[in-house]
CSV table of C-alpha atoms in Angstrom, one decimal:
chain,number,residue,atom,x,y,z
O,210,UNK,CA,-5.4,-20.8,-41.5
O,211,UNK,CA,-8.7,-20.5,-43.6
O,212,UNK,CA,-11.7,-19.0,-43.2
O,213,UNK,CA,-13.6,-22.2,-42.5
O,214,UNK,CA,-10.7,-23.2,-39.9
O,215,UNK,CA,-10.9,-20.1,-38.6
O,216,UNK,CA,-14.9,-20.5,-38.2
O,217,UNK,CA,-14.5,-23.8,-36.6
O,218,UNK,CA,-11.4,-22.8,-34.0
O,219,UNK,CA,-14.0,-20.2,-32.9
O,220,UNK,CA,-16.7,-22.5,-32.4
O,221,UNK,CA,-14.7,-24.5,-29.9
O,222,UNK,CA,-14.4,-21.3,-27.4
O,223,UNK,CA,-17.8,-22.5,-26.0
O,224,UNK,CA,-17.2,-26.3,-26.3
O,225,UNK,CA,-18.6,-28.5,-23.3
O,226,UNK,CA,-15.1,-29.9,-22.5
O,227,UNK,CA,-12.8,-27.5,-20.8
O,228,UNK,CA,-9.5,-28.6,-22.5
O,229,UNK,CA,-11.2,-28.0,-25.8
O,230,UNK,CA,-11.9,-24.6,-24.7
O,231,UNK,CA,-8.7,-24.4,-22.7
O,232,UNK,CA,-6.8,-25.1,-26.6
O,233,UNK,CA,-9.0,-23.0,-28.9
O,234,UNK,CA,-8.4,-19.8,-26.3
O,235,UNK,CA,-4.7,-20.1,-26.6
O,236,UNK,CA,-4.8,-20.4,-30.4
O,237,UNK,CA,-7.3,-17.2,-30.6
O,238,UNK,CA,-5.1,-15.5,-27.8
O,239,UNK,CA,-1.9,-15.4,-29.8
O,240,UNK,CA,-3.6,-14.6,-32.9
O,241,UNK,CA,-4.7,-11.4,-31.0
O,242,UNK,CA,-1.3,-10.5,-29.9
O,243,UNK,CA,-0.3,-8.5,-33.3
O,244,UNK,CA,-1.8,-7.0,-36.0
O,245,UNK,CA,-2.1,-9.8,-38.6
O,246,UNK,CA,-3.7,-12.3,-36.4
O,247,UNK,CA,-6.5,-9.1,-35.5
O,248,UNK,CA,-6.8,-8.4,-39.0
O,249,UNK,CA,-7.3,-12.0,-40.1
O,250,UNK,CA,-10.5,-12.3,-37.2
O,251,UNK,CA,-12.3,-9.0,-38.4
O,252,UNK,CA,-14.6,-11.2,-40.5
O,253,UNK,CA,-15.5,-13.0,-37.4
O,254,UNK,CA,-15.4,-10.2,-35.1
O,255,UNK,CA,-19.1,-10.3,-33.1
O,256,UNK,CA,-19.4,-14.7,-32.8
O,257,UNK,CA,-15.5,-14.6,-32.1
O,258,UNK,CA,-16.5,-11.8,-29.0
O,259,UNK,CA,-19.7,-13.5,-28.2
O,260,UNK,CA,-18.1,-17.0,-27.7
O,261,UNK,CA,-15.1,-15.3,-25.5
O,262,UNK,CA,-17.5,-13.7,-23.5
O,263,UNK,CA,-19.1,-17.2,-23.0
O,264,UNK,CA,-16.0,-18.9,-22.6
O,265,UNK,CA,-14.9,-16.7,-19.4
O,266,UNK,CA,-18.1,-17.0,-18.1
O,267,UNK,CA,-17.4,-21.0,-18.5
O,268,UNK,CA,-14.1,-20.6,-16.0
O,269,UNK,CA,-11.6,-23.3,-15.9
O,270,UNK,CA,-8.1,-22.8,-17.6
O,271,UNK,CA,-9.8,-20.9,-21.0
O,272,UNK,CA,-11.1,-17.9,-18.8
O,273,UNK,CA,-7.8,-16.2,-18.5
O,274,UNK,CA,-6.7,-17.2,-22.1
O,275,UNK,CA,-9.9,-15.8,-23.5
O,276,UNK,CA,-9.9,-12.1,-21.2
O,277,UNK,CA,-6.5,-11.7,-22.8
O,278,UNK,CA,-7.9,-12.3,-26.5
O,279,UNK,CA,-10.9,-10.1,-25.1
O,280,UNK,CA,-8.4,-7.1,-23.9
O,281,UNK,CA,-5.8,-7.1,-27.1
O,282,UNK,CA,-9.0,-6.9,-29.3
O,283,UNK,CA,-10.7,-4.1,-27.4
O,284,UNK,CA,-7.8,-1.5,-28.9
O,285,UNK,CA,-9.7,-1.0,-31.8
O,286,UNK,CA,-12.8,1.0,-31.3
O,287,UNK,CA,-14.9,-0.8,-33.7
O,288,UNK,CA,-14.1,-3.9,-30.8
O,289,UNK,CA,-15.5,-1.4,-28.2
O,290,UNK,CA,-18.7,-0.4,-29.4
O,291,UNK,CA,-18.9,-4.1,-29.9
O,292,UNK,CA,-18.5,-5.3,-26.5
O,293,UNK,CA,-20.8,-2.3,-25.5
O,294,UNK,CA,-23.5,-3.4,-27.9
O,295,UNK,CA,-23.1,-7.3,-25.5
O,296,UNK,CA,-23.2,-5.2,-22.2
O,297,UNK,CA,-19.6,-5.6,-21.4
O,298,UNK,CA,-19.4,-3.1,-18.1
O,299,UNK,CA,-22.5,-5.1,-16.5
O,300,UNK,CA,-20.7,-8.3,-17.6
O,301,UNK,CA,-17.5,-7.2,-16.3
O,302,UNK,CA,-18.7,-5.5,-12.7
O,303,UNK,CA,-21.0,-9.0,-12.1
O,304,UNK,CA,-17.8,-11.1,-12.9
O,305,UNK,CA,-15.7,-8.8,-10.3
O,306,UNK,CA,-18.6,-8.1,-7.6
O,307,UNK,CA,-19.4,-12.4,-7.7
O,308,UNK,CA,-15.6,-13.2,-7.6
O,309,UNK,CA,-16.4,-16.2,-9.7
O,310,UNK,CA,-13.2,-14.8,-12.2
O,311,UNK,CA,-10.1,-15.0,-10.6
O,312,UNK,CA,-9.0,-13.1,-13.6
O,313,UNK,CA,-9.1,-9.4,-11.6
O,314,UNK,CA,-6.1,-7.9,-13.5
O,315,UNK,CA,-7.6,-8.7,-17.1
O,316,UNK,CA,-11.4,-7.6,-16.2
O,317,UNK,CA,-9.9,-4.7,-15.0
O,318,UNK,CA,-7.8,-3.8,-17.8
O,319,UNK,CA,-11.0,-4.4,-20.3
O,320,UNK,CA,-12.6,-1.8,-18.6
O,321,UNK,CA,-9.9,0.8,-19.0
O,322,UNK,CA,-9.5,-0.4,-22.5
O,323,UNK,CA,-13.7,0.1,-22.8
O,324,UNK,CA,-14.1,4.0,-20.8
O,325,UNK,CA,-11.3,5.1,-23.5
O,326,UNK,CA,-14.5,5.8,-25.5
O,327,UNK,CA,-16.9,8.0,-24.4
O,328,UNK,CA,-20.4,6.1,-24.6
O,329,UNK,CA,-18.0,3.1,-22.4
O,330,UNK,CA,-17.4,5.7,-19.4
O,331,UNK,CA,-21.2,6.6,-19.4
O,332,UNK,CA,-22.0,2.9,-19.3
O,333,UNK,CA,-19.6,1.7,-16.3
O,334,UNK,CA,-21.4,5.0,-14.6
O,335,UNK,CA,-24.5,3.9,-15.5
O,336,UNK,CA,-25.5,7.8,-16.2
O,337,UNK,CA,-29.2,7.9,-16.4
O,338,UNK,CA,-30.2,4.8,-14.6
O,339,UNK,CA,-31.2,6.5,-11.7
O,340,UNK,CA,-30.5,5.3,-7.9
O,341,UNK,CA,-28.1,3.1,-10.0
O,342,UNK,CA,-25.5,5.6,-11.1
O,343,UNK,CA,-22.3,5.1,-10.0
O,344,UNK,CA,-22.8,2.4,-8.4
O,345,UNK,CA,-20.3,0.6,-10.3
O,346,UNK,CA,-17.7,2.7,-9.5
O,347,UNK,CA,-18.4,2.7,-5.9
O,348,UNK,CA,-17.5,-0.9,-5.9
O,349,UNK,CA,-14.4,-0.8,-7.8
O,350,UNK,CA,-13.5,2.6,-5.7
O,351,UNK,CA,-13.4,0.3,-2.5
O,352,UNK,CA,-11.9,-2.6,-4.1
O,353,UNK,CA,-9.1,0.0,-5.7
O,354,UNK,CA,-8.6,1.7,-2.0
O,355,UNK,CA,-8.4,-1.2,-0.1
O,356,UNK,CA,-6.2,-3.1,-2.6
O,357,UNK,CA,-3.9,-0.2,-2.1
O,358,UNK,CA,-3.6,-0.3,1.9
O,359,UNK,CA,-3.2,-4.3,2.0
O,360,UNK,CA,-0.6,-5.4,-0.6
O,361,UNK,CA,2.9,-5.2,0.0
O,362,UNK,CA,5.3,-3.8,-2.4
O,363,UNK,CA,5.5,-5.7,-5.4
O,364,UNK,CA,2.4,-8.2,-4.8
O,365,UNK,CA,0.5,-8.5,-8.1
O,366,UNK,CA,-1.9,-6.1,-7.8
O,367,UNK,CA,-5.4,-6.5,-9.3
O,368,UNK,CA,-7.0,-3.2,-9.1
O,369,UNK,CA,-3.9,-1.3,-10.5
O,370,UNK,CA,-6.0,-0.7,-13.9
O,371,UNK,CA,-9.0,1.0,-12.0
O,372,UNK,CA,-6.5,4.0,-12.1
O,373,UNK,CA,-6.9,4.2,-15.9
O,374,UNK,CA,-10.5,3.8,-15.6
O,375,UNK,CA,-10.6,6.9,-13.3
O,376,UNK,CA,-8.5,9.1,-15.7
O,377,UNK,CA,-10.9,8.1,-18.2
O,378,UNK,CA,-14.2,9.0,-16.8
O,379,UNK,CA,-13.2,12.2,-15.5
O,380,UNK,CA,-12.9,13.7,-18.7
O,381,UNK,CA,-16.8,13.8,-18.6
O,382,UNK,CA,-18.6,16.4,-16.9
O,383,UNK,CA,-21.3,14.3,-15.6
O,384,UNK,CA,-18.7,11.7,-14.3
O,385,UNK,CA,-16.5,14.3,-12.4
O,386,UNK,CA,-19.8,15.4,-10.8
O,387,UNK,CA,-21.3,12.2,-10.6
O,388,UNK,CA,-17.8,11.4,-8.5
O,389,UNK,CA,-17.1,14.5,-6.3
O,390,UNK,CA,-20.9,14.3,-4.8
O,391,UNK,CA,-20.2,14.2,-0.9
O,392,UNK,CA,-19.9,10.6,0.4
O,393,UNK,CA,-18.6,9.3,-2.9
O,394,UNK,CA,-14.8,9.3,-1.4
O,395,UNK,CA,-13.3,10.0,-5.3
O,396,UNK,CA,-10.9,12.6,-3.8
O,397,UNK,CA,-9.8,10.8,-1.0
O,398,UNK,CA,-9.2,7.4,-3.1
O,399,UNK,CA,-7.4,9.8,-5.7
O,400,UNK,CA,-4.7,11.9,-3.2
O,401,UNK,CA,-4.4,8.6,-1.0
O,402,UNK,CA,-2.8,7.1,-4.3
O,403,UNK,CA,-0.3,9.7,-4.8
O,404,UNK,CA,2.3,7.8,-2.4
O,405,UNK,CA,1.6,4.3,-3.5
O,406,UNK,CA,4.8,1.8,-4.8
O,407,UNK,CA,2.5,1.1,-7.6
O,408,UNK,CA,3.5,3.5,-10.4
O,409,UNK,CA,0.1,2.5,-12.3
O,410,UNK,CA,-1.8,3.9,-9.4
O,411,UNK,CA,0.1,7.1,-8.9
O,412,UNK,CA,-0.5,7.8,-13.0
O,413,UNK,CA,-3.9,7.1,-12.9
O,414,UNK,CA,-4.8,9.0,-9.9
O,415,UNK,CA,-2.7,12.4,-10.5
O,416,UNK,CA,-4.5,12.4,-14.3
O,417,UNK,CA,-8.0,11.8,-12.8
O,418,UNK,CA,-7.3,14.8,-9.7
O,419,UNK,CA,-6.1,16.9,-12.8
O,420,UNK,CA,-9.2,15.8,-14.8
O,421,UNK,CA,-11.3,17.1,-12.0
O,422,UNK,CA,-9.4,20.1,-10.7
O,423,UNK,CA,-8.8,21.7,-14.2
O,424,UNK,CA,-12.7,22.0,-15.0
O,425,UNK,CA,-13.7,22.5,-10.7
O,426,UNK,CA,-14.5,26.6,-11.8
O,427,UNK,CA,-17.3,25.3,-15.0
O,428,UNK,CA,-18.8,22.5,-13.4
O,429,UNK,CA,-19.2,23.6,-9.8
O,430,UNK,CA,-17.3,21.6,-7.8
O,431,UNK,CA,-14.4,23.7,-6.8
O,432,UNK,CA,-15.4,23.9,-3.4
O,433,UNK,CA,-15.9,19.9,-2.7
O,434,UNK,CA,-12.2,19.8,-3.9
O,435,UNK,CA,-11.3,22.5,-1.7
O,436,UNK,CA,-13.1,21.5,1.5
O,437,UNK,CA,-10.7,18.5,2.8
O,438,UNK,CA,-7.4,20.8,3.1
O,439,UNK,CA,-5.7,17.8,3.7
O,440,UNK,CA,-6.1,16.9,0.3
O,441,UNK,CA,-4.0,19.5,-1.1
O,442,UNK,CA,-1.1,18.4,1.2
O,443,UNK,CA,-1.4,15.4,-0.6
O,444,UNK,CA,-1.5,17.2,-3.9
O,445,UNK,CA,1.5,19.3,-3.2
O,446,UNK,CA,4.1,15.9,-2.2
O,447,UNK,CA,4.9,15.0,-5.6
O,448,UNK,CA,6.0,17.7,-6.4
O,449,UNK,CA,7.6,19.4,-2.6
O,450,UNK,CA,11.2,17.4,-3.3
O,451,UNK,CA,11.1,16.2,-0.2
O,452,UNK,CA,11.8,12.0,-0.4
O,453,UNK,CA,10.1,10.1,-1.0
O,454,UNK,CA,10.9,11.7,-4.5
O,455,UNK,CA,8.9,10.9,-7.4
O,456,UNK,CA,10.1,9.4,-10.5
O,457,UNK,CA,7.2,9.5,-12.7
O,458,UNK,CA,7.2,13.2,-15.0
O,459,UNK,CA,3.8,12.9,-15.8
O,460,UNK,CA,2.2,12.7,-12.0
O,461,UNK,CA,4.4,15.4,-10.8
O,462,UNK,CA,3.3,17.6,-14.1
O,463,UNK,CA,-0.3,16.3,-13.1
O,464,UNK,CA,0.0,18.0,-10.2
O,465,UNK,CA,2.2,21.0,-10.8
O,466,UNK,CA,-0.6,22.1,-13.5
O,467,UNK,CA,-3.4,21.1,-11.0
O,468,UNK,CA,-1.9,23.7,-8.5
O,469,UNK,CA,-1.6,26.3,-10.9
O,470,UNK,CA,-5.1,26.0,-11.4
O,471,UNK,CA,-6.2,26.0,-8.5
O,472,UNK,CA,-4.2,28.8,-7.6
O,473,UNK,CA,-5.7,30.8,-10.3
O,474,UNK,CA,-8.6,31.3,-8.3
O,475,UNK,CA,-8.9,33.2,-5.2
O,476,UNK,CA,-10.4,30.1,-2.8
O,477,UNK,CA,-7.8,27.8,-4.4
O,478,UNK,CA,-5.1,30.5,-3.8
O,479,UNK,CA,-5.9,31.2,-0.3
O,480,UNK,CA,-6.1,27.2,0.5
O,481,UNK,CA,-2.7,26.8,-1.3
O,482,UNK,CA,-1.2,29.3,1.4
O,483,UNK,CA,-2.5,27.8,4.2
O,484,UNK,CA,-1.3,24.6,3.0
O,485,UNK,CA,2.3,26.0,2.3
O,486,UNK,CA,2.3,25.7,-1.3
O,487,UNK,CA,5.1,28.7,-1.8
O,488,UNK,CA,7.5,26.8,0.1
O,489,UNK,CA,6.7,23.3,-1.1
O,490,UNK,CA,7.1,24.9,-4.6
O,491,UNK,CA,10.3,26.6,-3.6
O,492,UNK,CA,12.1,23.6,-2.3
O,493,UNK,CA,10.3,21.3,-5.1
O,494,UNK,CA,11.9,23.7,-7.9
O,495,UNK,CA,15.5,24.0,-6.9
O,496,UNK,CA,16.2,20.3,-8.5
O,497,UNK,CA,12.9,20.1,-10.8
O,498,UNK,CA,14.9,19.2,-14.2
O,499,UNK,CA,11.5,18.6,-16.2
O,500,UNK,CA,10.0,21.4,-18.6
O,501,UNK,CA,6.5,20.8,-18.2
O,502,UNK,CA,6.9,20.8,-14.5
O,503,UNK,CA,8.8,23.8,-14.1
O,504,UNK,CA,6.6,26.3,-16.8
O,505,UNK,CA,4.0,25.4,-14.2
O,506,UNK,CA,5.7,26.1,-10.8
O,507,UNK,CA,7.2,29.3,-12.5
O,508,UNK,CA,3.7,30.1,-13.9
O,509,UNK,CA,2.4,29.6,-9.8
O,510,UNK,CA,4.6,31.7,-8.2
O,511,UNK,CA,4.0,34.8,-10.3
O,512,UNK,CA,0.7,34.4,-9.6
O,513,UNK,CA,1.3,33.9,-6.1
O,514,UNK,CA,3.4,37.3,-6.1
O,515,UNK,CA,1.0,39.4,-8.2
O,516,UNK,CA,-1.5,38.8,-5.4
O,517,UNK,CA,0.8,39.6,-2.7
O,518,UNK,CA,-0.6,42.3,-0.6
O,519,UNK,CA,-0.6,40.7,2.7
O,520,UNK,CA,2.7,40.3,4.4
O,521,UNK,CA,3.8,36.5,4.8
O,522,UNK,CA,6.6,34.5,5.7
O,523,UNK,CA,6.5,32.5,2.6
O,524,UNK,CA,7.2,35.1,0.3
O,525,UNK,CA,11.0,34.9,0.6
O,526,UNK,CA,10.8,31.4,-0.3
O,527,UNK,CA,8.6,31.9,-4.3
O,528,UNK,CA,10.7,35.0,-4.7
O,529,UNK,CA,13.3,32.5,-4.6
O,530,UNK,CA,12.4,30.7,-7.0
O,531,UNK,CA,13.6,33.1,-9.3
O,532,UNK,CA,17.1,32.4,-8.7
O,533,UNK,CA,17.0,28.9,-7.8
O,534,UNK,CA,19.7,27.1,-9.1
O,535,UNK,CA,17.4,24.6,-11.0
O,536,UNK,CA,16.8,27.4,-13.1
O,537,UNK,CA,20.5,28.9,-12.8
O,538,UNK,CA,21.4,25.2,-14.6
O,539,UNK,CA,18.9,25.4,-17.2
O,540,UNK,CA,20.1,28.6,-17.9
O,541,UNK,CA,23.7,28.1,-18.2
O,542,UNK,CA,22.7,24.9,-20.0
O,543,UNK,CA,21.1,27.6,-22.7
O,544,UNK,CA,23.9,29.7,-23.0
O,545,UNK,CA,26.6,26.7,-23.6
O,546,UNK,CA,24.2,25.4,-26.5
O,547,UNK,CA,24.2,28.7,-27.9
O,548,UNK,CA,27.8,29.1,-27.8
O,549,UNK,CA,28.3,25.8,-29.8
O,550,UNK,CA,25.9,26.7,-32.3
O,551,UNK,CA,27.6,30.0,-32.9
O,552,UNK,CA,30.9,28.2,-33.5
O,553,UNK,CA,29.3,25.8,-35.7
C-alpha cells in the first residue's frame, strides 16, 4: 500500500457512512497488530490518531475496530504523548462516565496503556486542577469495585484494566497521596481485590498496595494504611496458604515484600501481630516454593524475632519457620545439585 492509499484509507475513518468507516477501521486495525503495519503509519501518525478518535466518537460497528487500532498504537511512547497532546484521559473518562461506548474493555485498556508514562498518570488524576483532582479516578474506582462484586466468574469483565491503571499511578507521590486521603476508598478497593477470580485484578491491585505501602514512611501516609486493621488481614491471605491458594507469584511477592515493609517499622510491626502475621507467615512458608517470596517471609521473621522482648504465643510458630520443611526441600534440592556438579 502507498503513501497516497494509505492517506486516503485514513481519510475514510471519519466518512459520513458507517460501513465506510466500519471497512477503513478494520484495514487500519490489522495494520496496527505488528510492527510493520505501525512502522508503515508513522508518517501519518497525528491525522491517523485524530480521525480514530473521531471515528469512536461516531459509534456504530468502527468504534470498537478503531479503540483497538487506538490501543496497539499507544505502545509506543511517541503515540502517548500524542493522544495526551488530543486530551485522551478527558476523552476517554466522558466516553466511560456517558456510556455512549459500549467499548468499556478497550477505553479501559488505553488508559493503562496512557498512565505507563508519567505526565499520562498526572492527567487521568487531574493533579493541579483543583476541586477536580481525582475525580476521574473516583469514578473508575466505583465502576472497578462494583464490577468486581456483580460478575460471576468468567463474565467478560470491563473494568479488569483499571487494575493496571492503579499500579501505574501509584508510583507517583502525589497520586498515592492524592488516593489514600480519607474517604477516597483506594485501600479498600485494593485489599477487596485480593480474592477476586479475575487474575488481572488481583495483579493490579497487590502492585498498587505495594506501590503505596513501600513509600507509606516518606510520604506520610503510613498511618491511613495502618488504621483499617482489617486491611492487613486482607494483605496477609495470599500469602497465609490457607485455600483459596494463590497461583499468581507476583501478587503473593507483592504482598510478602509489602509485609516486610511494613513490619520494618514499629506501628506496622505491632499491627502485623495483632493481625497474626507470624503464624500466617509460618503456615504460608512451609509449601512457599517461589524465591522472591520466601527471601521476604524469611527476611520478616528475623525481624519479627530481633524485636521479641514481649512474650507471645506466636513466637513458636516464626521460630519455625527456620526449619520448615519448605526450606528443608530447598535445601536438600541445593545439596543434590552440588553433588552432580562435583561429579561432573
Amino acid at each position: 500500500m502507498t503513501v497516497s492509499e494509505l492517506e486516503e484509507l485514513v481519510s475514510f475513518l471519519d466518512d459520513s457512512r458507517s460501513e465506510v468507516r466500519s471497512m477503513s477501521a478494520e484495514i487500519v486495525a490489522g495494520l496496527t497488530a505488528n510492527a510493520e503495519g505501525i512502522e508503515r503509519l508513522k508518517t501519518l501518525q497525528r491525522p491517523l490518531v485524530i480521525k480514530l478518535f473521531r471515528s469512536v466518537g461516531m459509534g456504530g460497528d468502527a468504534a470498537r475496530k478503531a479503540l483497538v487500532a487506538l490501543v496497539n498504537l499507544s505502545h509506543d511512547p511517541a503515540v502517548v504523548e500524542l493522544l495526551l497532546d488530543l486530551n485522551v484521559m478527558n476523552r476517554v473518562m466522558e466516553f466511560i462516565r456517558e456510556g455512549a461506548i459500549p467499548h468499556v474493555d478497550l477505553l479501559t485498556s488505553l488508559l493503562a496503556n496512557a498512565t505507563i508514562s508519567e505526565r499520562g498518570c498526572k492527567d487521568l488524576l487531574q493533579i493541579g486542577k483543583g476541586s477536580m483532582e481525582g475525580l476521574h479516578m473516583a469514578v473508575l474506582l466505583k465502576k472497578f469495585v462494583v464490577g468486581g462484586i456483580t460478575l460471576c466468574p468468567n463474565d467478560p469483565d470491563p473494568y479488569e484494566h483499571v487494575a493496571s491503571v492503579l499500579t501505574n499511578v501509584t508510583r507517583l507521590r502525589e497520586a498515592r497521596l492524592l488516593l489514600l486521603q480519607p474517604g477516597r476508598g483506594l485501600l479498600q478497593a485494593l485489599v477487596s481485590q485480593l480474592q477476586s477470580w479475575n487474575a488481572l485484578r488481583r495483579l493490579g491491585a497487590s502492585g498498587a498496595l505495594r506501590n503505596c505501602i513501600m513509600s507509606a514512611e516518606e510520604d506520610g501516609t503510613l498511618d491511613s494504611i495502618l488504621e483499617d486493621r482489617t486491611a492487613l488481614t486482607h494483605m496477609l491471605r495470599p500469602i497465609n496458604g490457607q485455600p483459596p491458594l494463590e497461583k499468581e507469584d507476583t501478587v503473593r511477592e507483592c504482598m510478602a515484600e509489602s509485609i516486610l515493609v511494613l513490619a520494618n517499622t514499629d506501628k506496622g510491626r505491632d499491627a502485623l501481630w495483632e493481625a497474626g502475621a507470624p503464624e500466617a507467615l509460618r503456615k504460608g512458608y512451609e509449601d512457599e516454593q517461589h524465591p522472591g517470596v520466601c527471601m521476604a517471609m524469611e527476611r520478616t521473621a528475623e525481624i519479627f524475632l530481633s524485636h521479641s522482648t514481649i512474650d507471645s504465643g506466636a513466637m513458636p510458630g516464626v521460630l519455625g519457620m527456620a526449619s520448615s520443611s519448605a526450606q528443608q526441600r530447598r535445601q536438600q534440592e541445593q545439596q543434590e545439585q552440588q553433588g552432580k556438579e562435583q561429579e561432573q
